[in-house]
Short mmCIF file of C-alpha atoms and ligand atoms in Angstrom, two decimals:
data_model
loop_
_atom_site.label_atom_id
_atom_site.label_comp_id
_atom_site.label_asym_id
_atom_site.label_seq_id
_atom_site.Cartn_x
_atom_site.Cartn_y
_atom_site.Cartn_z
CA MET A 9 -23.22 -41.05 49.50
CA ASN A 10 -22.65 -40.42 46.29
CA ARG A 11 -20.54 -37.27 45.18
CA SER A 12 -24.48 -36.43 43.41
CA ALA A 13 -26.03 -36.80 46.02
CA GLN A 14 -24.04 -34.85 48.24
CA GLN A 15 -24.39 -31.98 46.01
CA LYS A 16 -27.27 -32.94 46.38
CA ALA A 17 -27.50 -32.68 50.36
CA HIS A 18 -28.13 -30.06 53.26
CA VAL A 19 -24.66 -28.34 53.21
CA THR A 20 -23.37 -29.54 56.92
CA THR A 21 -20.34 -28.41 59.04
CA ARG A 22 -19.25 -31.40 58.17
CA ARG A 23 -19.19 -31.05 54.65
CA LEU A 24 -17.29 -27.77 54.52
CA LEU A 25 -14.72 -29.46 56.84
CA ASP A 26 -14.40 -32.20 53.93
CA MET A 27 -14.25 -29.91 51.26
CA LYS A 28 -11.36 -28.16 52.62
CA GLN A 29 -9.44 -31.85 52.83
CA ASN A 30 -10.67 -33.01 49.91
CA GLY A 31 -9.70 -29.07 47.90
CA GLU A 32 -13.05 -28.39 47.08
CA LYS A 33 -13.63 -24.93 47.31
CA ILE A 34 -16.93 -23.06 48.61
CA ALA A 35 -18.60 -21.00 47.07
CA MET A 36 -20.34 -18.19 49.75
CA LEU A 37 -22.82 -15.89 48.83
CA THR A 38 -24.60 -12.66 51.23
CA ALA A 39 -28.65 -12.62 50.90
CA TYR A 40 -31.38 -10.99 52.75
CA ASP A 41 -33.93 -12.36 51.02
CA TYR A 42 -37.17 -15.11 50.10
CA THR A 43 -36.21 -14.67 46.54
CA MET A 44 -32.41 -13.89 46.51
CA ALA A 45 -32.90 -16.64 48.35
CA ARG A 46 -34.06 -19.42 46.09
CA ILE A 47 -32.79 -18.37 43.75
CA LEU A 48 -28.68 -18.78 45.04
CA ASP A 49 -29.96 -21.65 46.18
CA ARG A 50 -31.36 -22.60 42.88
CA ALA A 51 -27.22 -21.53 41.86
CA GLY A 52 -25.77 -24.30 43.87
CA VAL A 53 -24.46 -21.20 45.92
CA ASP A 54 -22.93 -23.75 48.98
CA VAL A 55 -23.06 -21.69 51.52
CA LEU A 56 -25.95 -17.76 52.06
CA LEU A 57 -24.55 -15.67 54.89
CA VAL A 58 -27.11 -13.09 56.24
CA GLY A 59 -24.61 -10.07 56.46
CA ASP A 60 -25.35 -7.45 58.73
CA SER A 61 -24.48 -5.72 55.57
CA ALA A 62 -27.39 -5.67 55.07
CA SER A 63 -27.16 -2.78 56.80
CA ASN A 64 -25.58 -0.97 54.28
CA VAL A 65 -26.76 -2.58 51.10
CA PHE A 66 -30.46 -3.74 52.40
CA ALA A 67 -31.41 -0.25 54.81
CA GLY A 68 -28.77 2.04 53.85
CA HIS A 69 -26.61 2.50 56.54
CA SER A 70 -23.20 4.34 56.24
CA THR A 71 -22.03 1.43 58.64
CA THR A 72 -22.88 -2.10 59.56
CA LEU A 73 -23.87 -0.83 63.21
CA PRO A 74 -27.03 0.68 63.36
CA ILE A 75 -28.84 -3.25 63.01
CA THR A 76 -30.61 -4.72 65.21
CA ILE A 77 -31.31 -8.37 66.14
CA GLU A 78 -34.58 -8.39 65.51
CA GLU A 79 -33.79 -6.83 61.56
CA MET A 80 -31.36 -9.47 61.15
CA ILE A 81 -33.33 -12.19 62.53
CA TYR A 82 -36.42 -10.66 59.91
CA HIS A 83 -33.41 -11.22 56.96
CA ALA A 84 -32.64 -14.29 58.09
CA LYS A 85 -36.39 -15.65 58.67
CA ALA A 86 -36.99 -14.86 55.30
CA VAL A 87 -33.94 -16.45 53.42
CA VAL A 88 -34.23 -20.01 55.25
CA ARG A 89 -37.70 -20.19 53.49
CA GLY A 90 -36.41 -19.05 50.08
CA VAL A 91 -33.59 -22.04 50.89
CA HIS A 92 -36.05 -24.36 52.52
CA ASP A 93 -38.56 -23.87 49.57
CA GLU A 94 -35.92 -24.29 46.70
CA SER A 95 -33.82 -27.26 47.71
CA GLY A 96 -32.65 -27.19 49.76
CA ARG A 97 -29.37 -27.78 49.59
CA ALA A 98 -27.56 -23.91 51.11
CA MET A 99 -26.14 -23.70 55.02
CA VAL A 100 -27.47 -19.92 56.34
CA VAL A 101 -25.34 -18.41 58.14
CA ILE A 102 -26.42 -15.42 60.68
CA ASP A 103 -24.22 -12.10 61.21
CA MET A 104 -24.38 -11.28 65.06
CA PRO A 105 -24.87 -7.60 65.25
CA PHE A 106 -22.80 -5.15 66.71
CA MET A 107 -22.87 -5.24 70.85
CA SER A 108 -25.03 -8.12 70.51
CA TYR A 109 -22.14 -10.43 71.21
CA GLN A 110 -19.72 -8.61 72.71
CA LEU A 111 -21.33 -7.22 76.69
CA SER A 112 -20.54 -10.78 78.47
CA SER A 113 -20.38 -14.46 76.29
CA GLU A 114 -23.63 -15.07 78.43
CA GLU A 115 -25.61 -12.91 76.84
CA ALA A 116 -23.28 -13.37 73.67
CA LEU A 117 -24.88 -16.83 74.18
CA ARG A 118 -28.66 -16.14 75.23
CA ASN A 119 -28.26 -13.69 71.83
CA ALA A 120 -27.37 -16.97 69.46
CA GLY A 121 -29.72 -19.62 71.34
CA LYS A 122 -32.26 -16.55 70.21
CA ILE A 123 -31.33 -16.25 66.15
CA MET A 124 -31.24 -20.55 65.91
CA LYS A 125 -34.06 -20.81 67.67
CA GLU A 126 -36.66 -17.88 66.27
CA HIS A 127 -36.03 -19.83 62.87
CA GLU A 128 -34.10 -23.58 61.86
CA CYS A 129 -30.12 -21.24 60.28
CA ASP A 130 -27.09 -23.46 60.93
CA ALA A 131 -24.70 -20.90 62.23
CA VAL A 132 -23.43 -18.17 64.26
CA LYS A 133 -20.58 -15.60 63.22
CA LEU A 134 -18.63 -13.41 64.75
CA GLU A 135 -15.88 -10.59 64.49
CA GLY A 136 -12.62 -10.47 66.30
CA GLY A 137 -10.05 -12.77 67.74
CA ARG A 138 -8.63 -13.89 71.37
CA VAL A 139 -10.92 -11.57 72.58
CA ILE A 140 -13.78 -13.15 71.62
CA ALA A 141 -12.53 -16.56 72.28
CA ASP A 142 -14.31 -17.20 75.74
CA THR A 143 -17.82 -16.28 73.69
CA VAL A 144 -16.84 -18.55 71.18
CA LYS A 145 -15.91 -21.49 73.20
CA ARG A 146 -19.19 -20.81 74.51
CA ILE A 147 -21.99 -21.24 72.39
CA THR A 148 -19.88 -23.53 70.19
CA ASP A 149 -19.90 -25.95 73.47
CA VAL A 150 -24.03 -25.72 73.36
CA GLY A 151 -23.50 -27.03 70.35
CA ILE A 152 -23.94 -23.50 68.57
CA PRO A 153 -22.28 -23.78 65.48
CA VAL A 154 -19.61 -20.93 65.19
CA MET A 155 -17.57 -18.51 61.67
CA GLY A 156 -15.11 -17.07 63.05
CA HIS A 157 -14.19 -13.51 60.53
CA LEU A 158 -10.98 -11.59 61.54
CA GLY A 159 -8.77 -9.07 59.40
CA LEU A 160 -11.41 -6.34 58.24
CA MET A 161 -14.52 -6.46 60.59
CA PRO A 162 -16.73 -3.94 59.36
CA GLN A 163 -18.11 -3.77 63.27
CA SER A 164 -14.83 -1.88 64.55
CA ILE A 165 -14.46 0.75 61.52
CA TYR A 166 -14.36 3.45 64.10
CA LYS A 167 -11.94 2.12 65.46
CA TYR A 168 -9.75 1.53 62.03
CA GLY A 169 -10.82 4.45 60.43
CA SER A 170 -10.74 3.27 57.07
CA TYR A 171 -11.85 0.38 55.35
CA ARG A 172 -7.98 -0.37 53.92
CA VAL A 173 -5.87 -3.28 54.31
CA ARG A 174 -5.33 -4.95 57.42
CA ALA A 175 -2.95 -7.39 58.21
CA GLN A 176 -0.14 -5.17 56.03
CA GLU A 177 3.10 -4.83 58.56
CA GLU A 178 4.14 -7.37 60.18
CA ARG A 179 3.20 -7.06 64.23
CA GLU A 180 -0.56 -7.39 62.64
CA ALA A 181 0.03 -9.80 61.00
CA GLU A 182 1.27 -12.26 63.64
CA GLN A 183 -1.38 -11.67 65.63
CA LEU A 184 -4.07 -12.41 63.00
CA LEU A 185 -2.40 -16.38 62.24
CA GLU A 186 -2.72 -16.40 66.25
CA ASP A 187 -6.14 -15.23 66.73
CA ALA A 188 -7.68 -17.37 63.71
CA LYS A 189 -5.29 -20.07 65.79
CA ILE A 190 -7.48 -19.23 68.84
CA ILE A 191 -10.74 -19.18 67.15
CA GLU A 192 -9.80 -22.07 66.03
CA LYS A 193 -9.11 -23.58 69.16
CA ALA A 194 -12.48 -22.28 70.82
CA GLY A 195 -14.19 -24.28 68.08
CA ALA A 196 -15.08 -22.19 65.31
CA PHE A 197 -15.96 -24.32 62.05
CA ALA A 198 -14.90 -21.98 59.65
CA ILE A 199 -12.43 -18.31 58.96
CA VAL A 200 -14.09 -15.70 57.62
CA LEU A 201 -10.46 -13.63 56.11
CA GLU A 202 -11.28 -9.47 55.29
CA LYS A 203 -8.50 -8.00 52.85
CA ILE A 204 -5.75 -9.33 53.88
CA PRO A 205 -3.05 -9.66 52.01
CA SER A 206 -3.14 -12.82 49.60
CA ALA A 207 0.21 -14.80 51.50
CA LEU A 208 -0.61 -14.01 54.52
CA ALA A 209 -4.73 -16.02 54.25
CA VAL A 210 -1.45 -18.72 51.92
CA GLU A 211 -0.22 -18.69 55.66
CA VAL A 212 -3.18 -18.99 57.65
CA THR A 213 -5.32 -21.46 55.03
CA ARG A 214 -2.30 -23.82 55.71
CA SER A 215 -1.92 -23.10 60.07
CA LEU A 216 -5.45 -24.49 60.34
CA THR A 217 -7.25 -27.92 59.13
CA ILE A 218 -11.16 -25.83 59.68
CA PRO A 219 -12.12 -23.47 56.47
CA THR A 220 -11.14 -20.53 55.38
CA ILE A 221 -13.36 -18.44 53.48
CA GLY A 222 -11.57 -14.89 51.99
CA ILE A 223 -13.46 -11.92 50.98
CA GLY A 224 -10.23 -9.60 49.09
CA ALA A 225 -7.61 -12.30 50.74
CA GLY A 226 -6.46 -13.66 47.60
CA VAL A 227 -7.90 -16.84 46.08
CA ALA A 228 -5.74 -19.29 48.01
CA CYS A 229 -8.22 -19.08 50.79
CA ASP A 230 -10.67 -22.58 51.44
CA GLY A 231 -13.48 -20.33 49.76
CA GLN A 232 -15.09 -16.74 49.25
CA VAL A 233 -17.64 -14.83 49.88
CA LEU A 234 -19.00 -11.83 47.96
CA VAL A 235 -22.31 -9.25 48.59
CA ILE A 236 -24.85 -10.33 46.62
CA ASN A 237 -25.44 -6.30 45.63
CA ASP A 238 -21.30 -6.18 44.17
CA ILE A 239 -21.50 -8.76 42.40
CA LEU A 240 -24.90 -7.89 40.15
CA GLY A 241 -24.25 -4.52 40.22
CA LEU A 242 -26.90 -2.62 42.35
CA ASN A 243 -24.59 -0.28 43.76
CA ARG A 244 -23.41 2.47 41.10
CA GLU A 245 -20.86 4.39 43.73
CA PHE A 246 -19.04 1.12 45.00
CA HIS A 247 -16.74 -0.58 43.29
CA PRO A 248 -13.67 -1.94 45.05
CA ARG A 249 -11.05 -4.36 43.72
CA PHE A 250 -11.58 -7.53 45.08
CA VAL A 251 -15.39 -7.10 43.86
CA ARG A 252 -15.93 -8.91 40.50
CA GLN A 253 -19.11 -7.71 38.80
CA TYR A 254 -21.02 -10.22 36.92
CA ALA A 255 -23.76 -8.46 35.65
CA ASP A 256 -25.25 -5.14 35.70
CA LEU A 257 -28.54 -5.22 37.41
CA ASN A 258 -29.09 -1.53 38.50
CA THR A 259 -28.86 -0.34 34.34
CA VAL A 260 -31.28 -3.37 33.54
CA ILE A 261 -33.80 -1.99 36.19
CA GLU A 262 -33.63 1.46 35.67
CA HIS A 263 -34.50 0.77 31.64
CA ALA A 264 -36.73 -1.48 33.05
CA ALA A 265 -38.53 1.83 35.70
CA ARG A 266 -38.08 3.89 32.79
CA GLN A 267 -40.50 1.67 30.08
CA TYR A 268 -42.59 0.88 32.72
CA VAL A 269 -43.22 4.80 33.63
CA GLU A 270 -43.50 5.18 29.79
CA ASP A 271 -46.22 2.89 29.28
CA VAL A 272 -48.38 3.85 32.38
CA HIS A 273 -47.83 7.61 31.71
CA GLN A 274 -48.32 6.72 26.71
CA THR A 275 -51.65 4.94 28.29
CA ASN A 276 -49.56 1.81 27.00
CA PHE A 277 -49.96 -0.09 29.97
CA PRO A 278 -52.05 -1.74 30.71
CA SER A 279 -53.65 -3.40 27.23
CA PRO A 280 -57.01 -5.52 26.80
CA ASP A 281 -55.15 -8.39 27.54
CA GLU A 282 -53.27 -7.27 30.43
CA SER A 283 -57.56 -6.22 31.73
CA TYR A 284 -60.30 -8.12 33.14
O1 KIV B 8 -22.21 -8.91 56.70
C1 KIV B 8 -21.04 -9.04 55.24
O2 KIV B 8 -21.85 -9.20 54.35
C2 KIV B 8 -20.29 -9.19 55.81
C3 KIV B 8 -19.33 -10.62 54.75
C4 KIV B 8 -18.70 -9.18 53.77
C5 KIV B 8 -18.14 -11.71 55.32
O3 KIV B 8 -19.25 -10.17 56.99
#
């Protein structure tokens, strides 16, 4: 396939491996709805993650734990439809929500199958290291691609007690590197590294043949992921160091809504041209 055909073709797990080998960086963003998925696919985002961060930014919960598998499937269906109706290029990965894969590898497989069957997404993402290695193997063995997630794992927030940077101490760093190798061996095609020291991300990225996707893990990762609401500046209260805000849509939307309210109150809307 020539370069321009490759740039239009649907992004696959094989393509992500090639990107790592060729030193091409992978751009991943979260998406939760149809309209946004269309825009992000058109913009050339390689991977759309239907993140369980929908629990925070969409539903207003303080953690990712409350979101259900049915709610994830609802968001996933909308995102897949959006990509299909645009260029069809972006890979769509769905987060498996809290307690949909931790009880047993059999239940995890059933739920991963349900997620894959109910819409045509490309892969599922699971948080965890050696503890979920058998589950990752079981799911990948039947042909469902798995993306791993190490470092800060938001589904374990009650265990950590805070969202601080993970693996700063040598022991946790060694464990994380080992976990990354175990998850790769279990069959994962990529691993998200969240909020870990850049030097550790360099080591993990060098040690794996599969791509690493960083969020607060420095520039050496094979790709980067951010939450779409954060880069668009939709949330006024959340400004962590690892987020680069590319727009201030909070202000833009508030301004537009205020103008609309005023126009309605002043009977400036609708005009004769906007009426039948
Ligand atoms: O749910 C999510 O948005 C994520 C990303 C932060 C990687 O898992």
